[in-house]
Amino acid sequence: MSPLHERIQEYLPLLVTGLWQTVAVTLLSLVLASTLGLVWALMRSSGTRWLSLPARYMVEFLRGIPILVVLFYIYFVMPELGLDLSAFQAGVVGLALTYSCYIGETFRGGIEAVDRGQVEAAKSIGMKHGKMMRRIVLPQAVRIALPPYGNNMVMLLKDSSQVSVISVAELTMQGKMLASSTFDNMTVFTMVAALYLCLTIPLNMLMRHVELRMGAAS
């Protein structure tokens, strides 16, 4: 077997290719999940049953299904119903749907944690619901929801490895293929773990910095 530094130099380009796929899957899923999660949160906090109940049932439904099953259903079953997505697209949609529920609950918790006295005061002066949400509720809800939202981001990044089961060539899949062809499991998966840490540690540091800045601003 060749020296360790030569193996690292040999393996790294392929793993970095997978790393960029991981970043792409994570970012696209996060944008979609955050957008959809905000919709769920606003619907559930609206106080209107015909909005809150469908959102509640959808969230409970999606939270009750494992991510792998969601991915399998979108990639293997939906083509039979006329929706044929690539493995990458199916992975992004599956992760986004699942994480929209958790992010939505995070946003809803932030919204409901805002002092009700401020909400009542806004209503008493005739402020419309949309304006009240934009100017009073959501700015405070963002600060409250930021720490758990940061945790959701890190969990989504790590769970992006799940899309390897539908053949998305992200970091974990590249690691498995490389290990199976070289039989150098220890080196390959140590490098995979190190590359994940290169993403998660800076992300955690960034979120702590943003939390401190927002806390100081408030």
PDB file of C-alpha atoms in Angstrom:
ATOM      1  CA  MET A   1       0.000   0.000   0.000  1.00  0.00           C
ATOM      2  CA  SER A   2       1.282   3.482  -0.885  1.00  0.00           C
ATOM      3  CA  PRO A   3       2.192   6.014   1.840  1.00  0.00           C
ATOM      4  CA  LEU A   4      -0.633   7.850   3.588  1.00  0.00           C
ATOM      5  CA  HIS A   5       0.079  11.272   2.089  1.00  0.00           C
ATOM      6  CA  GLU A   6      -0.009   9.821  -1.439  1.00  0.00           C
ATOM      7  CA  ARG A   7      -3.347   8.133  -0.753  1.00  0.00           C
ATOM      8  CA  ILE A   8      -4.782  11.366   0.615  1.00  0.00           C
ATOM      9  CA  GLN A   9      -3.649  13.234  -2.496  1.00  0.00           C
ATOM     10  CA  GLU A  10      -5.184  10.518  -4.659  1.00  0.00           C
ATOM     11  CA  TYR A  11      -8.540  10.394  -2.854  1.00  0.00           C
ATOM     12  CA  LEU A  12      -9.066  14.069  -2.144  1.00  0.00           C
ATOM     13  CA  PRO A  13     -10.171  15.292  -5.610  1.00  0.00           C
ATOM     14  CA  LEU A  14     -12.978  12.714  -5.820  1.00  0.00           C
ATOM     15  CA  LEU A  15     -14.147  13.444  -2.283  1.00  0.00           C
ATOM     16  CA  VAL A  16     -14.097  17.196  -2.903  1.00  0.00           C
ATOM     17  CA  THR A  17     -16.339  16.630  -5.924  1.00  0.00           C
ATOM     18  CA  GLY A  18     -18.783  14.894  -3.608  1.00  0.00           C
ATOM     19  CA  LEU A  19     -18.366  17.692  -1.074  1.00  0.00           C
ATOM     20  CA  TRP A  20     -19.602  20.276  -3.585  1.00  0.00           C
ATOM     21  CA  GLN A  21     -22.620  18.088  -4.301  1.00  0.00           C
ATOM     22  CA  THR A  22     -23.302  17.953  -0.573  1.00  0.00           C
ATOM     23  CA  VAL A  23     -23.127  21.740  -0.340  1.00  0.00           C
ATOM     24  CA  ALA A  24     -25.454  22.154  -3.329  1.00  0.00           C
ATOM     25  CA  VAL A  25     -28.019  19.683  -1.965  1.00  0.00           C
ATOM     26  CA  THR A  26     -27.909  21.317   1.468  1.00  0.00           C
ATOM     27  CA  LEU A  27     -28.257  24.905   0.262  1.00  0.00           C
ATOM     28  CA  LEU A  28     -31.105  24.216  -2.153  1.00  0.00           C
ATOM     29  CA  SER A  29     -32.937  22.073   0.397  1.00  0.00           C
ATOM     30  CA  LEU A  30     -32.468  24.732   3.075  1.00  0.00           C
ATOM     31  CA  VAL A  31     -33.914  27.500   0.896  1.00  0.00           C
ATOM     32  CA  LEU A  32     -36.948  25.400  -0.038  1.00  0.00           C
ATOM     33  CA  ALA A  33     -37.435  24.063   3.497  1.00  0.00           C
ATOM     34  CA  SER A  34     -37.189  27.537   5.044  1.00  0.00           C
ATOM     35  CA  THR A  35     -39.665  28.995   2.573  1.00  0.00           C
ATOM     36  CA  LEU A  36     -42.156  26.176   3.019  1.00  0.00           C
ATOM     37  CA  GLY A  37     -41.551  26.113   6.778  1.00  0.00           C
ATOM     38  CA  LEU A  38     -42.415  29.797   7.034  1.00  0.00           C
ATOM     39  CA  VAL A  39     -45.641  29.089   5.153  1.00  0.00           C
ATOM     40  CA  TRP A  40     -46.519  26.293   7.604  1.00  0.00           C
ATOM     41  CA  ALA A  41     -45.710  28.542  10.565  1.00  0.00           C
ATOM     42  CA  LEU A  42     -47.812  31.459   9.318  1.00  0.00           C
ATOM     43  CA  MET A  43     -50.723  29.167   8.510  1.00  0.00           C
ATOM     44  CA  ARG A  44     -50.615  27.502  11.934  1.00  0.00           C
ATOM     45  CA  SER A  45     -50.323  30.872  13.704  1.00  0.00           C
ATOM     46  CA  SER A  46     -53.054  32.538  11.674  1.00  0.00           C
ATOM     47  CA  GLY A  47     -55.868  31.714  14.095  1.00  0.00           C
ATOM     48  CA  THR A  48     -58.001  30.599  11.152  1.00  0.00           C
ATOM     49  CA  ARG A  49     -59.017  26.934  11.263  1.00  0.00           C
ATOM     50  CA  TRP A  50     -59.168  26.453   7.500  1.00  0.00           C
ATOM     51  CA  LEU A  51     -55.512  27.547   7.347  1.00  0.00           C
ATOM     52  CA  SER A  52     -54.129  26.112  10.577  1.00  0.00           C
ATOM     53  CA  LEU A  53     -55.652  22.635  10.369  1.00  0.00           C
ATOM     54  CA  PRO A  54     -54.314  21.672   6.895  1.00  0.00           C
ATOM     55  CA  ALA A  55     -50.860  22.939   7.891  1.00  0.00           C
ATOM     56  CA  ARG A  56     -50.982  20.991  11.148  1.00  0.00           C
ATOM     57  CA  TYR A  57     -52.018  17.759   9.426  1.00  0.00           C
ATOM     58  CA  MET A  58     -49.376  18.173   6.730  1.00  0.00           C
ATOM     59  CA  VAL A  59     -46.630  18.771   9.289  1.00  0.00           C
ATOM     60  CA  GLU A  60     -47.661  15.779  11.390  1.00  0.00           C
ATOM     61  CA  PHE A  61     -47.928  13.602   8.277  1.00  0.00           C
ATOM     62  CA  LEU A  62     -44.455  14.460   6.982  1.00  0.00           C
ATOM     63  CA  ARG A  63     -42.835  14.269  10.413  1.00  0.00           C
ATOM     64  CA  GLY A  64     -44.184  10.751  10.827  1.00  0.00           C
ATOM     65  CA  ILE A  65     -42.407   9.385   7.730  1.00  0.00           C
ATOM     66  CA  PRO A  66     -38.652   8.603   7.754  1.00  0.00           C
ATOM     67  CA  ILE A  67     -36.527  10.653   5.363  1.00  0.00           C
ATOM     68  CA  LEU A  68     -35.454   7.518   3.489  1.00  0.00           C
ATOM     69  CA  VAL A  69     -39.060   6.559   2.785  1.00  0.00           C
ATOM     70  CA  VAL A  70     -39.806  10.084   1.539  1.00  0.00           C
ATOM     71  CA  LEU A  71     -36.781   9.918  -0.779  1.00  0.00           C
ATOM     72  CA  PHE A  72     -37.732   6.457  -2.082  1.00  0.00           C
ATOM     73  CA  TYR A  73     -41.312   7.564  -2.687  1.00  0.00           C
ATOM     74  CA  ILE A  74     -40.349  10.698  -4.613  1.00  0.00           C
ATOM     75  CA  TYR A  75     -37.661   8.973  -6.686  1.00  0.00           C
ATOM     76  CA  PHE A  76     -39.263   5.579  -7.355  1.00  0.00           C
ATOM     77  CA  VAL A  77     -43.032   6.059  -6.972  1.00  0.00           C
ATOM     78  CA  MET A  78     -43.699   9.542  -8.322  1.00  0.00           C
ATOM     79  CA  PRO A  79     -42.509   8.638 -11.873  1.00  0.00           C
ATOM     80  CA  GLU A  80     -45.380   6.135 -11.970  1.00  0.00           C
ATOM     81  CA  LEU A  81     -47.703   9.092 -11.290  1.00  0.00           C
ATOM     82  CA  GLY A  82     -46.165  11.217 -14.034  1.00  0.00           C
ATOM     83  CA  LEU A  83     -43.564  13.201 -12.048  1.00  0.00           C
ATOM     84  CA  ASP A  84     -40.103  12.065 -13.117  1.00  0.00           C
ATOM     85  CA  LEU A  85     -37.308  13.805 -11.202  1.00  0.00           C
ATOM     86  CA  SER A  86     -33.574  13.250 -11.369  1.00  0.00           C
ATOM     87  CA  ALA A  87     -31.873  11.763  -8.319  1.00  0.00           C
ATOM     88  CA  PHE A  88     -30.499  15.191  -7.392  1.00  0.00           C
ATOM     89  CA  GLN A  89     -33.894  16.876  -7.719  1.00  0.00           C
ATOM     90  CA  ALA A  90     -35.630  14.109  -5.765  1.00  0.00           C
ATOM     91  CA  GLY A  91     -33.032  14.405  -3.017  1.00  0.00           C
ATOM     92  CA  VAL A  92     -33.490  18.159  -2.704  1.00  0.00           C
ATOM     93  CA  VAL A  93     -37.288  17.927  -2.700  1.00  0.00           C
ATOM     94  CA  GLY A  94     -37.334  15.048  -0.210  1.00  0.00           C
ATOM     95  CA  LEU A  95     -35.023  16.782   2.262  1.00  0.00           C
ATOM     96  CA  ALA A  96     -36.865  20.087   1.833  1.00  0.00           C
ATOM     97  CA  LEU A  97     -40.277  18.542   2.498  1.00  0.00           C
ATOM     98  CA  THR A  98     -39.077  16.725   5.607  1.00  0.00           C
ATOM     99  CA  TYR A  99     -37.129  19.624   7.077  1.00  0.00           C
ATOM    100  CA  SER A 100     -39.831  22.167   6.285  1.00  0.00           C
ATOM    101  CA  CYS A 101     -41.809  20.583   9.125  1.00  0.00           C
ATOM    102  CA  TYR A 102     -39.040  20.985  11.689  1.00  0.00           C
ATOM    103  CA  ILE A 103     -38.142  24.474  10.513  1.00  0.00           C
ATOM    104  CA  GLY A 104     -41.826  25.418  10.443  1.00  0.00           C
ATOM    105  CA  GLU A 105     -42.214  24.357  14.067  1.00  0.00           C
ATOM    106  CA  THR A 106     -39.109  26.383  14.921  1.00  0.00           C
ATOM    107  CA  PHE A 107     -40.598  29.469  13.263  1.00  0.00           C
ATOM    108  CA  ARG A 108     -43.980  28.879  14.898  1.00  0.00           C
ATOM    109  CA  GLY A 109     -42.345  28.613  18.300  1.00  0.00           C
ATOM    110  CA  GLY A 110     -40.610  31.941  17.696  1.00  0.00           C
ATOM    111  CA  ILE A 111     -43.838  33.612  16.596  1.00  0.00           C
ATOM    112  CA  GLU A 112     -45.822  32.330  19.562  1.00  0.00           C
ATOM    113  CA  ALA A 113     -43.065  33.347  21.993  1.00  0.00           C
ATOM    114  CA  VAL A 114     -43.493  37.039  21.150  1.00  0.00           C
ATOM    115  CA  ASP A 115     -45.159  38.941  23.990  1.00  0.00           C
ATOM    116  CA  ARG A 116     -48.912  38.831  23.391  1.00  0.00           C
ATOM    117  CA  GLY A 117     -49.238  42.281  24.922  1.00  0.00           C
ATOM    118  CA  GLN A 118     -47.423  43.778  21.945  1.00  0.00           C
ATOM    119  CA  VAL A 119     -49.750  41.957  19.581  1.00  0.00           C
ATOM    120  CA  GLU A 120     -52.838  43.179  21.423  1.00  0.00           C
ATOM    121  CA  ALA A 121     -51.462  46.719  21.467  1.00  0.00           C
ATOM    122  CA  ALA A 122     -50.922  46.609  17.703  1.00  0.00           C
ATOM    123  CA  LYS A 123     -54.477  45.367  17.177  1.00  0.00           C
ATOM    124  CA  SER A 124     -55.889  48.053  19.474  1.00  0.00           C
ATOM    125  CA  ILE A 125     -54.480  50.832  17.283  1.00  0.00           C
ATOM    126  CA  GLY A 126     -55.963  49.231  14.180  1.00  0.00           C
ATOM    127  CA  MET A 127     -52.795  47.754  12.699  1.00  0.00           C
ATOM    128  CA  LYS A 128     -53.591  45.129  10.078  1.00  0.00           C
ATOM    129  CA  HIS A 129     -52.429  41.560  10.611  1.00  0.00           C
ATOM    130  CA  GLY A 130     -49.879  41.568   7.780  1.00  0.00           C
ATOM    131  CA  LYS A 131     -48.301  44.829   8.878  1.00  0.00           C
ATOM    132  CA  MET A 132     -48.230  43.686  12.500  1.00  0.00           C
ATOM    133  CA  MET A 133     -46.429  40.468  11.502  1.00  0.00           C
ATOM    134  CA  ARG A 134     -43.849  42.349   9.417  1.00  0.00           C
ATOM    135  CA  ARG A 135     -43.081  45.136  11.883  1.00  0.00           C
ATOM    136  CA  ILE A 136     -43.612  43.628  15.314  1.00  0.00           C
ATOM    137  CA  VAL A 137     -43.872  39.846  15.401  1.00  0.00           C
ATOM    138  CA  LEU A 138     -41.454  38.485  12.780  1.00  0.00           C
ATOM    139  CA  PRO A 139     -38.403  40.627  13.723  1.00  0.00           C
ATOM    140  CA  GLN A 140     -38.631  39.366  17.304  1.00  0.00           C
ATOM    141  CA  ALA A 141     -39.516  35.826  16.240  1.00  0.00           C
ATOM    142  CA  VAL A 142     -36.357  35.633  14.120  1.00  0.00           C
ATOM    143  CA  ARG A 143     -34.141  36.369  17.125  1.00  0.00           C
ATOM    144  CA  ILE A 144     -35.974  33.777  19.219  1.00  0.00           C
ATOM    145  CA  ALA A 145     -35.938  31.106  16.506  1.00  0.00           C
ATOM    146  CA  LEU A 146     -32.337  31.597  15.397  1.00  0.00           C
ATOM    147  CA  PRO A 147     -30.594  29.094  17.753  1.00  0.00           C
ATOM    148  CA  PRO A 148     -32.883  26.132  16.924  1.00  0.00           C
ATOM    149  CA  TYR A 149     -32.843  27.177  13.253  1.00  0.00           C
ATOM    150  CA  GLY A 150     -29.050  26.935  13.318  1.00  0.00           C
ATOM    151  CA  ASN A 151     -29.365  23.415  14.741  1.00  0.00           C
ATOM    152  CA  ASN A 152     -31.759  22.540  11.918  1.00  0.00           C
ATOM    153  CA  MET A 153     -29.208  23.766   9.385  1.00  0.00           C
ATOM    154  CA  VAL A 154     -26.473  21.543  10.805  1.00  0.00           C
ATOM    155  CA  MET A 155     -28.801  18.539  10.984  1.00  0.00           C
ATOM    156  CA  LEU A 156     -29.879  19.111   7.375  1.00  0.00           C
ATOM    157  CA  LEU A 157     -26.247  19.251   6.286  1.00  0.00           C
ATOM    158  CA  LYS A 158     -25.528  15.910   7.976  1.00  0.00           C
ATOM    159  CA  ASP A 159     -28.774  14.331   6.754  1.00  0.00           C
ATOM    160  CA  SER A 160     -27.886  15.282   3.177  1.00  0.00           C
ATOM    161  CA  SER A 161     -25.882  12.043   3.273  1.00  0.00           C
ATOM    162  CA  GLN A 162     -29.237  10.235   3.093  1.00  0.00           C
ATOM    163  CA  VAL A 163     -29.619  11.137  -0.579  1.00  0.00           C
ATOM    164  CA  SER A 164     -26.806   8.699  -1.354  1.00  0.00           C
ATOM    165  CA  VAL A 165     -29.430   5.919  -1.203  1.00  0.00           C
ATOM    166  CA  ILE A 166     -30.952   7.222  -4.445  1.00  0.00           C
ATOM    167  CA  SER A 167     -27.530   7.476  -6.117  1.00  0.00           C
ATOM    168  CA  VAL A 168     -26.794  11.177  -5.629  1.00  0.00           C
ATOM    169  CA  ALA A 169     -23.000  11.343  -5.810  1.00  0.00           C
ATOM    170  CA  GLU A 170     -22.526  13.507  -2.724  1.00  0.00           C
ATOM    171  CA  LEU A 171     -19.712  13.125  -0.193  1.00  0.00           C
ATOM    172  CA  THR A 172     -20.915   9.949   1.517  1.00  0.00           C
ATOM    173  CA  MET A 173     -21.648   8.201  -1.780  1.00  0.00           C
ATOM    174  CA  GLN A 174     -18.243   9.155  -3.169  1.00  0.00           C
ATOM    175  CA  GLY A 175     -16.652   7.834   0.004  1.00  0.00           C
ATOM    176  CA  LYS A 176     -18.483   4.506  -0.267  1.00  0.00           C
ATOM    177  CA  MET A 177     -17.521   4.084  -3.928  1.00  0.00           C
ATOM    178  CA  LEU A 178     -13.905   4.984  -3.221  1.00  0.00           C
ATOM    179  CA  ALA A 179     -13.695   2.634  -0.237  1.00  0.00           C
ATOM    180  CA  SER A 180     -15.204  -0.241  -2.216  1.00  0.00           C
ATOM    181  CA  SER A 181     -12.673   0.181  -5.018  1.00  0.00           C
ATOM    182  CA  THR A 182      -9.575   0.726  -2.848  1.00  0.00           C
ATOM    183  CA  PHE A 183     -10.482  -1.303   0.281  1.00  0.00           C
ATOM    184  CA  ASP A 184      -8.846   1.518   2.248  1.00  0.00           C
ATOM    185  CA  ASN A 185     -11.827   2.078   4.534  1.00  0.00           C
ATOM    186  CA  MET A 186     -10.001   3.760   7.387  1.00  0.00           C
ATOM    187  CA  THR A 187      -8.351   6.450   5.284  1.00  0.00           C
ATOM    188  CA  VAL A 188     -11.382   7.129   3.105  1.00  0.00           C
ATOM    189  CA  PHE A 189     -13.982   7.440   5.843  1.00  0.00           C
ATOM    190  CA  THR A 190     -11.627   9.406   8.090  1.00  0.00           C
ATOM    191  CA  MET A 191     -11.290  11.881   5.237  1.00  0.00           C
ATOM    192  CA  VAL A 192     -15.085  11.897   4.746  1.00  0.00           C
ATOM    193  CA  ALA A 193     -15.596  12.674   8.443  1.00  0.00           C
ATOM    194  CA  ALA A 194     -12.945  15.406   8.325  1.00  0.00           C
ATOM    195  CA  LEU A 195     -14.600  17.043   5.311  1.00  0.00           C
ATOM    196  CA  TYR A 196     -17.973  17.049   7.060  1.00  0.00           C
ATOM    197  CA  LEU A 197     -16.325  18.718  10.054  1.00  0.00           C
ATOM    198  CA  CYS A 198     -14.865  21.326   7.687  1.00  0.00           C
ATOM    199  CA  LEU A 199     -18.475  22.273   6.931  1.00  0.00           C
ATOM    200  CA  THR A 200     -20.204  21.855  10.285  1.00  0.00           C
ATOM    201  CA  ILE A 201     -17.659  23.552  12.551  1.00  0.00           C
ATOM    202  CA  PRO A 202     -17.548  26.862  10.590  1.00  0.00           C
ATOM    203  CA  LEU A 203     -21.344  26.756  10.288  1.00  0.00           C
ATOM    204  CA  ASN A 204     -21.726  26.400  14.054  1.00  0.00           C
ATOM    205  CA  MET A 205     -19.253  29.236  14.616  1.00  0.00           C
ATOM    206  CA  LEU A 206     -21.111  31.443  12.153  1.00  0.00           C
ATOM    207  CA  MET A 207     -24.442  30.817  13.830  1.00  0.00           C
ATOM    208  CA  ARG A 208     -23.009  31.616  17.271  1.00  0.00           C
ATOM    209  CA  HIS A 209     -21.557  34.848  15.890  1.00  0.00           C
ATOM    210  CA  VAL A 210     -24.896  35.857  14.354  1.00  0.00           C
ATOM    211  CA  GLU A 211     -26.708  35.037  17.604  1.00  0.00           C
ATOM    212  CA  LEU A 212     -24.300  37.222  19.587  1.00  0.00           C
ATOM    213  CA  ARG A 213     -24.642  40.084  17.104  1.00  0.00           C
ATOM    214  CA  MET A 214     -28.425  39.926  17.137  1.00  0.00           C
ATOM    215  CA  GLY A 215     -28.440  39.648  20.923  1.00  0.00           C
ATOM    216  CA  ALA A 216     -26.252  42.729  21.216  1.00  0.00           C
ATOM    217  CA  ALA A 217     -28.455  44.634  18.747  1.00  0.00           C
ATOM    218  CA  SER A 218     -31.558  43.872  20.776  1.00  0.00           C
TER     219      SER A 218
END
